[in-house]
Amino acid sequence: MKKTISLCICLFFLSACGDKAIVNVYDKNILKTPLPCLKLTVFPKNEMIQKTMEGLYTFDKSCPYHLDITHKSGIACNSTQNVQTKCINGFPSSYLNMEVRKGLSLKYSYYIDLMSDVTEEDVKKGFERLNDDLVLAG
């Protein structure tokens, strides 16, 4: 019985350290067909994200596939309905969202809540996941 309880506690702590990103694949074909290129859009503009991404991949401004990166920092929730979440788990203060689209059609998305401002490491980790999930040419 003690071993079972110890195992459950260990699994609980290990799961708390995992990647909490949410990945959605809206078009399963995108997982099989290599993407010939990507066009990058960062909104709102952020030089650190732009330069980090340009260091990881060669983007093509004329590509029909768009990698749209949105982010926000300084998120604050003043609602008293979230007091328990803020006290126990902490409340995210920023997010990073990466979406692959062709035209207006959403193909893939990666989203993560962050406890601090978006860092270069967060951007690299997100693109690494995207690159692992999709077949990128180039």
JSON list of C-alpha atoms in Angstrom, two decimals:
[
{"chain": "A", "resi": 1, "resn": "MET", "atom": "CA", "xyz": [0.00, 0.00, 0.00]},
{"chain": "A", "resi": 2, "resn": "LYS", "atom": "CA", "xyz": [2.82, 2.41, 0.87]},
{"chain": "A", "resi": 3, "resn": "LYS", "atom": "CA", "xyz": [4.51, 1.65, -2.46]},
{"chain": "A", "resi": 4, "resn": "THR", "atom": "CA", "xyz": [1.31, 2.48, -4.33]},
{"chain": "A", "resi": 5, "resn": "ILE", "atom": "CA", "xyz": [0.94, 5.79, -2.53]},
{"chain": "A", "resi": 6, "resn": "SER", "atom": "CA", "xyz": [4.61, 6.63, -3.13]},
{"chain": "A", "resi": 7, "resn": "LEU", "atom": "CA", "xyz": [4.26, 5.78, -6.81]},
{"chain": "A", "resi": 8, "resn": "CYS", "atom": "CA", "xyz": [1.17, 8.00, -7.14]},
{"chain": "A", "resi": 9, "resn": "ILE", "atom": "CA", "xyz": [2.95, 10.92, -5.48]},
{"chain": "A", "resi": 10, "resn": "CYS", "atom": "CA", "xyz": [5.98, 10.50, -7.77]},
{"chain": "A", "resi": 11, "resn": "LEU", "atom": "CA", "xyz": [3.76, 10.39, -10.86]},
{"chain": "A", "resi": 12, "resn": "PHE", "atom": "CA", "xyz": [1.95, 13.51, -9.70]},
{"chain": "A", "resi": 13, "resn": "PHE", "atom": "CA", "xyz": [5.19, 15.47, -9.38]},
{"chain": "A", "resi": 14, "resn": "LEU", "atom": "CA", "xyz": [6.53, 14.19, -12.70]},
{"chain": "A", "resi": 15, "resn": "SER", "atom": "CA", "xyz": [3.34, 15.15, -14.52]},
{"chain": "A", "resi": 16, "resn": "ALA", "atom": "CA", "xyz": [3.56, 18.67, -13.09]},
{"chain": "A", "resi": 17, "resn": "CYS", "atom": "CA", "xyz": [6.90, 19.13, -14.87]},
{"chain": "A", "resi": 18, "resn": "GLY", "atom": "CA", "xyz": [5.59, 18.17, -18.31]},
{"chain": "A", "resi": 19, "resn": "ASP", "atom": "CA", "xyz": [5.00, 20.41, -21.30]},
{"chain": "A", "resi": 20, "resn": "LYS", "atom": "CA", "xyz": [1.58, 22.00, -20.89]},
{"chain": "A", "resi": 21, "resn": "ALA", "atom": "CA", "xyz": [1.28, 23.05, -24.51]},
{"chain": "A", "resi": 22, "resn": "ILE", "atom": "CA", "xyz": [-1.96, 22.41, -26.36]},
{"chain": "A", "resi": 23, "resn": "VAL", "atom": "CA", "xyz": [-1.51, 21.16, -29.93]},
{"chain": "A", "resi": 24, "resn": "ASN", "atom": "CA", "xyz": [-4.39, 20.84, -32.36]},
{"chain": "A", "resi": 25, "resn": "VAL", "atom": "CA", "xyz": [-4.17, 19.37, -35.85]},
{"chain": "A", "resi": 26, "resn": "TYR", "atom": "CA", "xyz": [-7.11, 20.60, -37.90]},
{"chain": "A", "resi": 27, "resn": "ASP", "atom": "CA", "xyz": [-6.03, 18.99, -41.17]},
{"chain": "A", "resi": 28, "resn": "LYS", "atom": "CA", "xyz": [-4.49, 15.51, -40.72]},
{"chain": "A", "resi": 29, "resn": "ASN", "atom": "CA", "xyz": [-3.00, 15.66, -44.25]},
{"chain": "A", "resi": 30, "resn": "ILE", "atom": "CA", "xyz": [-0.56, 18.31, -43.06]},
{"chain": "A", "resi": 31, "resn": "LEU", "atom": "CA", "xyz": [1.16, 15.64, -40.96]},
{"chain": "A", "resi": 32, "resn": "LYS", "atom": "CA", "xyz": [1.92, 13.55, -44.06]},
{"chain": "A", "resi": 33, "resn": "THR", "atom": "CA", "xyz": [2.56, 16.09, -46.80]},
{"chain": "A", "resi": 34, "resn": "PRO", "atom": "CA", "xyz": [5.79, 18.08, -46.58]},
{"chain": "A", "resi": 35, "resn": "LEU", "atom": "CA", "xyz": [5.24, 21.83, -46.38]},
{"chain": "A", "resi": 36, "resn": "PRO", "atom": "CA", "xyz": [7.31, 23.42, -49.16]},
{"chain": "A", "resi": 37, "resn": "CYS", "atom": "CA", "xyz": [7.77, 26.69, -47.28]},
{"chain": "A", "resi": 38, "resn": "LEU", "atom": "CA", "xyz": [6.40, 29.00, -44.58]},
{"chain": "A", "resi": 39, "resn": "LYS", "atom": "CA", "xyz": [5.73, 32.74, -44.42]},
{"chain": "A", "resi": 40, "resn": "LEU", "atom": "CA", "xyz": [6.20, 34.30, -40.97]},
{"chain": "A", "resi": 41, "resn": "THR", "atom": "CA", "xyz": [3.92, 36.81, -39.29]},
{"chain": "A", "resi": 42, "resn": "VAL", "atom": "CA", "xyz": [4.50, 37.90, -35.67]},
{"chain": "A", "resi": 43, "resn": "PHE", "atom": "CA", "xyz": [1.74, 39.91, -33.98]},
{"chain": "A", "resi": 44, "resn": "PRO", "atom": "CA", "xyz": [2.19, 42.13, -32.18]},
{"chain": "A", "resi": 45, "resn": "LYS", "atom": "CA", "xyz": [5.62, 42.78, -33.62]},
{"chain": "A", "resi": 46, "resn": "ASN", "atom": "CA", "xyz": [8.41, 41.45, -31.43]},
{"chain": "A", "resi": 47, "resn": "GLU", "atom": "CA", "xyz": [12.04, 41.67, -32.53]},
{"chain": "A", "resi": 48, "resn": "MET", "atom": "CA", "xyz": [13.21, 38.83, -30.26]},
{"chain": "A", "resi": 49, "resn": "ILE", "atom": "CA", "xyz": [10.58, 36.40, -31.63]},
{"chain": "A", "resi": 50, "resn": "GLN", "atom": "CA", "xyz": [11.21, 37.52, -35.23]},
{"chain": "A", "resi": 51, "resn": "LYS", "atom": "CA", "xyz": [15.00, 37.08, -34.99]},
{"chain": "A", "resi": 52, "resn": "THR", "atom": "CA", "xyz": [14.73, 33.77, -33.12]},
{"chain": "A", "resi": 53, "resn": "MET", "atom": "CA", "xyz": [12.41, 32.35, -35.75]},
{"chain": "A", "resi": 54, "resn": "GLU", "atom": "CA", "xyz": [14.56, 33.61, -38.62]},
{"chain": "A", "resi": 55, "resn": "GLY", "atom": "CA", "xyz": [17.51, 31.84, -37.02]},
{"chain": "A", "resi": 56, "resn": "LEU", "atom": "CA", "xyz": [15.58, 28.55, -36.92]},
{"chain": "A", "resi": 57, "resn": "TYR", "atom": "CA", "xyz": [14.06, 28.51, -40.41]},
{"chain": "A", "resi": 58, "resn": "THR", "atom": "CA", "xyz": [14.35, 30.28, -43.77]},
{"chain": "A", "resi": 59, "resn": "PHE", "atom": "CA", "xyz": [10.97, 31.90, -44.40]},
{"chain": "A", "resi": 60, "resn": "ASP", "atom": "CA", "xyz": [9.53, 32.74, -47.82]},
{"chain": "A", "resi": 61, "resn": "LYS", "atom": "CA", "xyz": [7.41, 35.90, -48.08]},
{"chain": "A", "resi": 62, "resn": "SER", "atom": "CA", "xyz": [5.56, 34.52, -51.11]},
{"chain": "A", "resi": 63, "resn": "CYS", "atom": "CA", "xyz": [4.63, 31.17, -49.53]},
{"chain": "A", "resi": 64, "resn": "PRO", "atom": "CA", "xyz": [0.93, 30.18, -49.36]},
{"chain": "A", "resi": 65, "resn": "TYR", "atom": "CA", "xyz": [1.50, 28.56, -45.93]},
{"chain": "A", "resi": 66, "resn": "HIS", "atom": "CA", "xyz": [1.59, 31.09, -43.11]},
{"chain": "A", "resi": 67, "resn": "LEU", "atom": "CA", "xyz": [3.10, 30.62, -39.66]},
{"chain": "A", "resi": 68, "resn": "ASP", "atom": "CA", "xyz": [1.25, 33.18, -37.56]},
{"chain": "A", "resi": 69, "resn": "ILE", "atom": "CA", "xyz": [2.73, 33.78, -34.11]},
{"chain": "A", "resi": 70, "resn": "THR", "atom": "CA", "xyz": [0.73, 35.70, -31.56]},
{"chain": "A", "resi": 71, "resn": "HIS", "atom": "CA", "xyz": [1.77, 36.45, -28.01]},
{"chain": "A", "resi": 72, "resn": "LYS", "atom": "CA", "xyz": [0.79, 38.56, -25.06]},
{"chain": "A", "resi": 73, "resn": "SER", "atom": "CA", "xyz": [2.55, 39.43, -21.84]},
{"chain": "A", "resi": 74, "resn": "GLY", "atom": "CA", "xyz": [1.37, 41.13, -18.69]},
{"chain": "A", "resi": 75, "resn": "ILE", "atom": "CA", "xyz": [-1.92, 39.28, -18.46]},
{"chain": "A", "resi": 76, "resn": "ALA", "atom": "CA", "xyz": [-3.62, 40.02, -15.17]},
{"chain": "A", "resi": 77, "resn": "CYS", "atom": "CA", "xyz": [-6.89, 38.65, -13.94]},
{"chain": "A", "resi": 78, "resn": "ASN", "atom": "CA", "xyz": [-8.67, 40.82, -11.41]},
{"chain": "A", "resi": 79, "resn": "SER", "atom": "CA", "xyz": [-11.69, 38.56, -11.10]},
{"chain": "A", "resi": 80, "resn": "THR", "atom": "CA", "xyz": [-12.37, 37.14, -7.64]},
{"chain": "A", "resi": 81, "resn": "GLN", "atom": "CA", "xyz": [-13.67, 33.97, -9.30]},
{"chain": "A", "resi": 82, "resn": "ASN", "atom": "CA", "xyz": [-10.07, 32.89, -9.98]},
{"chain": "A", "resi": 83, "resn": "VAL", "atom": "CA", "xyz": [-8.67, 33.46, -6.49]},
{"chain": "A", "resi": 84, "resn": "GLN", "atom": "CA", "xyz": [-8.15, 29.74, -5.85]},
{"chain": "A", "resi": 85, "resn": "THR", "atom": "CA", "xyz": [-6.33, 29.22, -9.15]},
{"chain": "A", "resi": 86, "resn": "LYS", "atom": "CA", "xyz": [-4.08, 32.23, -8.56]},
{"chain": "A", "resi": 87, "resn": "CYS", "atom": "CA", "xyz": [-3.24, 31.15, -5.01]},
{"chain": "A", "resi": 88, "resn": "ILE", "atom": "CA", "xyz": [-2.68, 27.44, -5.61]},
{"chain": "A", "resi": 89, "resn": "ASN", "atom": "CA", "xyz": [-1.42, 27.05, -9.17]},
{"chain": "A", "resi": 90, "resn": "GLY", "atom": "CA", "xyz": [-0.53, 30.57, -10.11]},
{"chain": "A", "resi": 91, "resn": "PHE", "atom": "CA", "xyz": [-2.20, 32.38, -12.97]},
{"chain": "A", "resi": 92, "resn": "PRO", "atom": "CA", "xyz": [-0.45, 32.62, -16.36]},
{"chain": "A", "resi": 93, "resn": "SER", "atom": "CA", "xyz": [0.91, 36.06, -17.15]},
{"chain": "A", "resi": 94, "resn": "SER", "atom": "CA", "xyz": [1.55, 35.48, -20.87]},
{"chain": "A", "resi": 95, "resn": "TYR", "atom": "CA", "xyz": [0.93, 33.11, -23.75]},
{"chain": "A", "resi": 96, "resn": "LEU", "atom": "CA", "xyz": [2.51, 32.01, -27.03]},
{"chain": "A", "resi": 97, "resn": "ASN", "atom": "CA", "xyz": [0.43, 30.81, -29.95]},
{"chain": "A", "resi": 98, "resn": "MET", "atom": "CA", "xyz": [1.75, 29.42, -33.26]},
{"chain": "A", "resi": 99, "resn": "GLU", "atom": "CA", "xyz": [-0.69, 28.65, -36.08]},
{"chain": "A", "resi": 100, "resn": "VAL", "atom": "CA", "xyz": [-0.09, 27.25, -39.55]},
{"chain": "A", "resi": 101, "resn": "ARG", "atom": "CA", "xyz": [-2.63, 28.35, -42.14]},
{"chain": "A", "resi": 102, "resn": "LYS", "atom": "CA", "xyz": [-3.12, 28.08, -45.85]},
{"chain": "A", "resi": 103, "resn": "GLY", "atom": "CA", "xyz": [-5.24, 31.02, -46.86]},
{"chain": "A", "resi": 104, "resn": "LEU", "atom": "CA", "xyz": [-7.90, 31.31, -44.17]},
{"chain": "A", "resi": 105, "resn": "SER", "atom": "CA", "xyz": [-7.87, 27.59, -43.44]},
{"chain": "A", "resi": 106, "resn": "LEU", "atom": "CA", "xyz": [-6.30, 26.73, -40.07]},
{"chain": "A", "resi": 107, "resn": "LYS", "atom": "CA", "xyz": [-4.18, 23.57, -40.36]},
{"chain": "A", "resi": 108, "resn": "TYR", "atom": "CA", "xyz": [-2.24, 23.32, -37.08]},
{"chain": "A", "resi": 109, "resn": "SER", "atom": "CA", "xyz": [-1.89, 25.20, -33.80]},
{"chain": "A", "resi": 110, "resn": "TYR", "atom": "CA", "xyz": [0.44, 25.21, -30.79]},
{"chain": "A", "resi": 111, "resn": "TYR", "atom": "CA", "xyz": [-0.58, 27.17, -27.69]},
{"chain": "A", "resi": 112, "resn": "ILE", "atom": "CA", "xyz": [1.03, 27.49, -24.28]},
{"chain": "A", "resi": 113, "resn": "ASP", "atom": "CA", "xyz": [0.29, 29.57, -21.19]},
{"chain": "A", "resi": 114, "resn": "LEU", "atom": "CA", "xyz": [3.42, 30.91, -19.51]},
{"chain": "A", "resi": 115, "resn": "MET", "atom": "CA", "xyz": [4.12, 32.12, -15.98]},
{"chain": "A", "resi": 116, "resn": "SER", "atom": "CA", "xyz": [6.51, 34.85, -17.20]},
{"chain": "A", "resi": 117, "resn": "ASP", "atom": "CA", "xyz": [7.12, 36.85, -20.37]},
{"chain": "A", "resi": 118, "resn": "VAL", "atom": "CA", "xyz": [7.78, 34.92, -23.59]},
{"chain": "A", "resi": 119, "resn": "THR", "atom": "CA", "xyz": [11.47, 34.01, -23.82]},
{"chain": "A", "resi": 120, "resn": "GLU", "atom": "CA", "xyz": [13.70, 32.90, -26.67]},
{"chain": "A", "resi": 121, "resn": "GLU", "atom": "CA", "xyz": [13.66, 29.41, -25.15]},
{"chain": "A", "resi": 122, "resn": "ASP", "atom": "CA", "xyz": [9.83, 29.35, -25.24]},
{"chain": "A", "resi": 123, "resn": "VAL", "atom": "CA", "xyz": [9.88, 30.30, -28.93]},
{"chain": "A", "resi": 124, "resn": "LYS", "atom": "CA", "xyz": [12.51, 27.66, -29.74]},
{"chain": "A", "resi": 125, "resn": "LYS", "atom": "CA", "xyz": [10.57, 25.01, -27.82]},
{"chain": "A", "resi": 126, "resn": "GLY", "atom": "CA", "xyz": [7.35, 25.87, -29.66]},
{"chain": "A", "resi": 127, "resn": "PHE", "atom": "CA", "xyz": [9.00, 25.76, -33.08]},
{"chain": "A", "resi": 128, "resn": "GLU", "atom": "CA", "xyz": [10.78, 22.53, -32.18]},
{"chain": "A", "resi": 129, "resn": "ARG", "atom": "CA", "xyz": [7.40, 20.95, -31.38]},
{"chain": "A", "resi": 130, "resn": "LEU", "atom": "CA", "xyz": [5.91, 22.30, -34.63]},
{"chain": "A", "resi": 131, "resn": "ASN", "atom": "CA", "xyz": [8.91, 20.98, -36.54]},
{"chain": "A", "resi": 132, "resn": "ASP", "atom": "CA", "xyz": [8.57, 17.55, -34.86]},
{"chain": "A", "resi": 133, "resn": "ASP", "atom": "CA", "xyz": [4.86, 17.35, -35.72]},
{"chain": "A", "resi": 134, "resn": "LEU", "atom": "CA", "xyz": [5.00, 18.65, -39.29]},
{"chain": "A", "resi": 135, "resn": "VAL", "atom": "CA", "xyz": [7.28, 17.81, -42.20]},
{"chain": "A", "resi": 136, "resn": "LEU", "atom": "CA", "xyz": [9.04, 21.08, -43.07]},
{"chain": "A", "resi": 137, "resn": "ALA", "atom": "CA", "xyz": [11.04, 21.35, -46.27]},
{"chain": "A", "resi": 138, "resn": "GLY", "atom": "CA", "xyz": [14.06, 23.60, -46.31]}
]
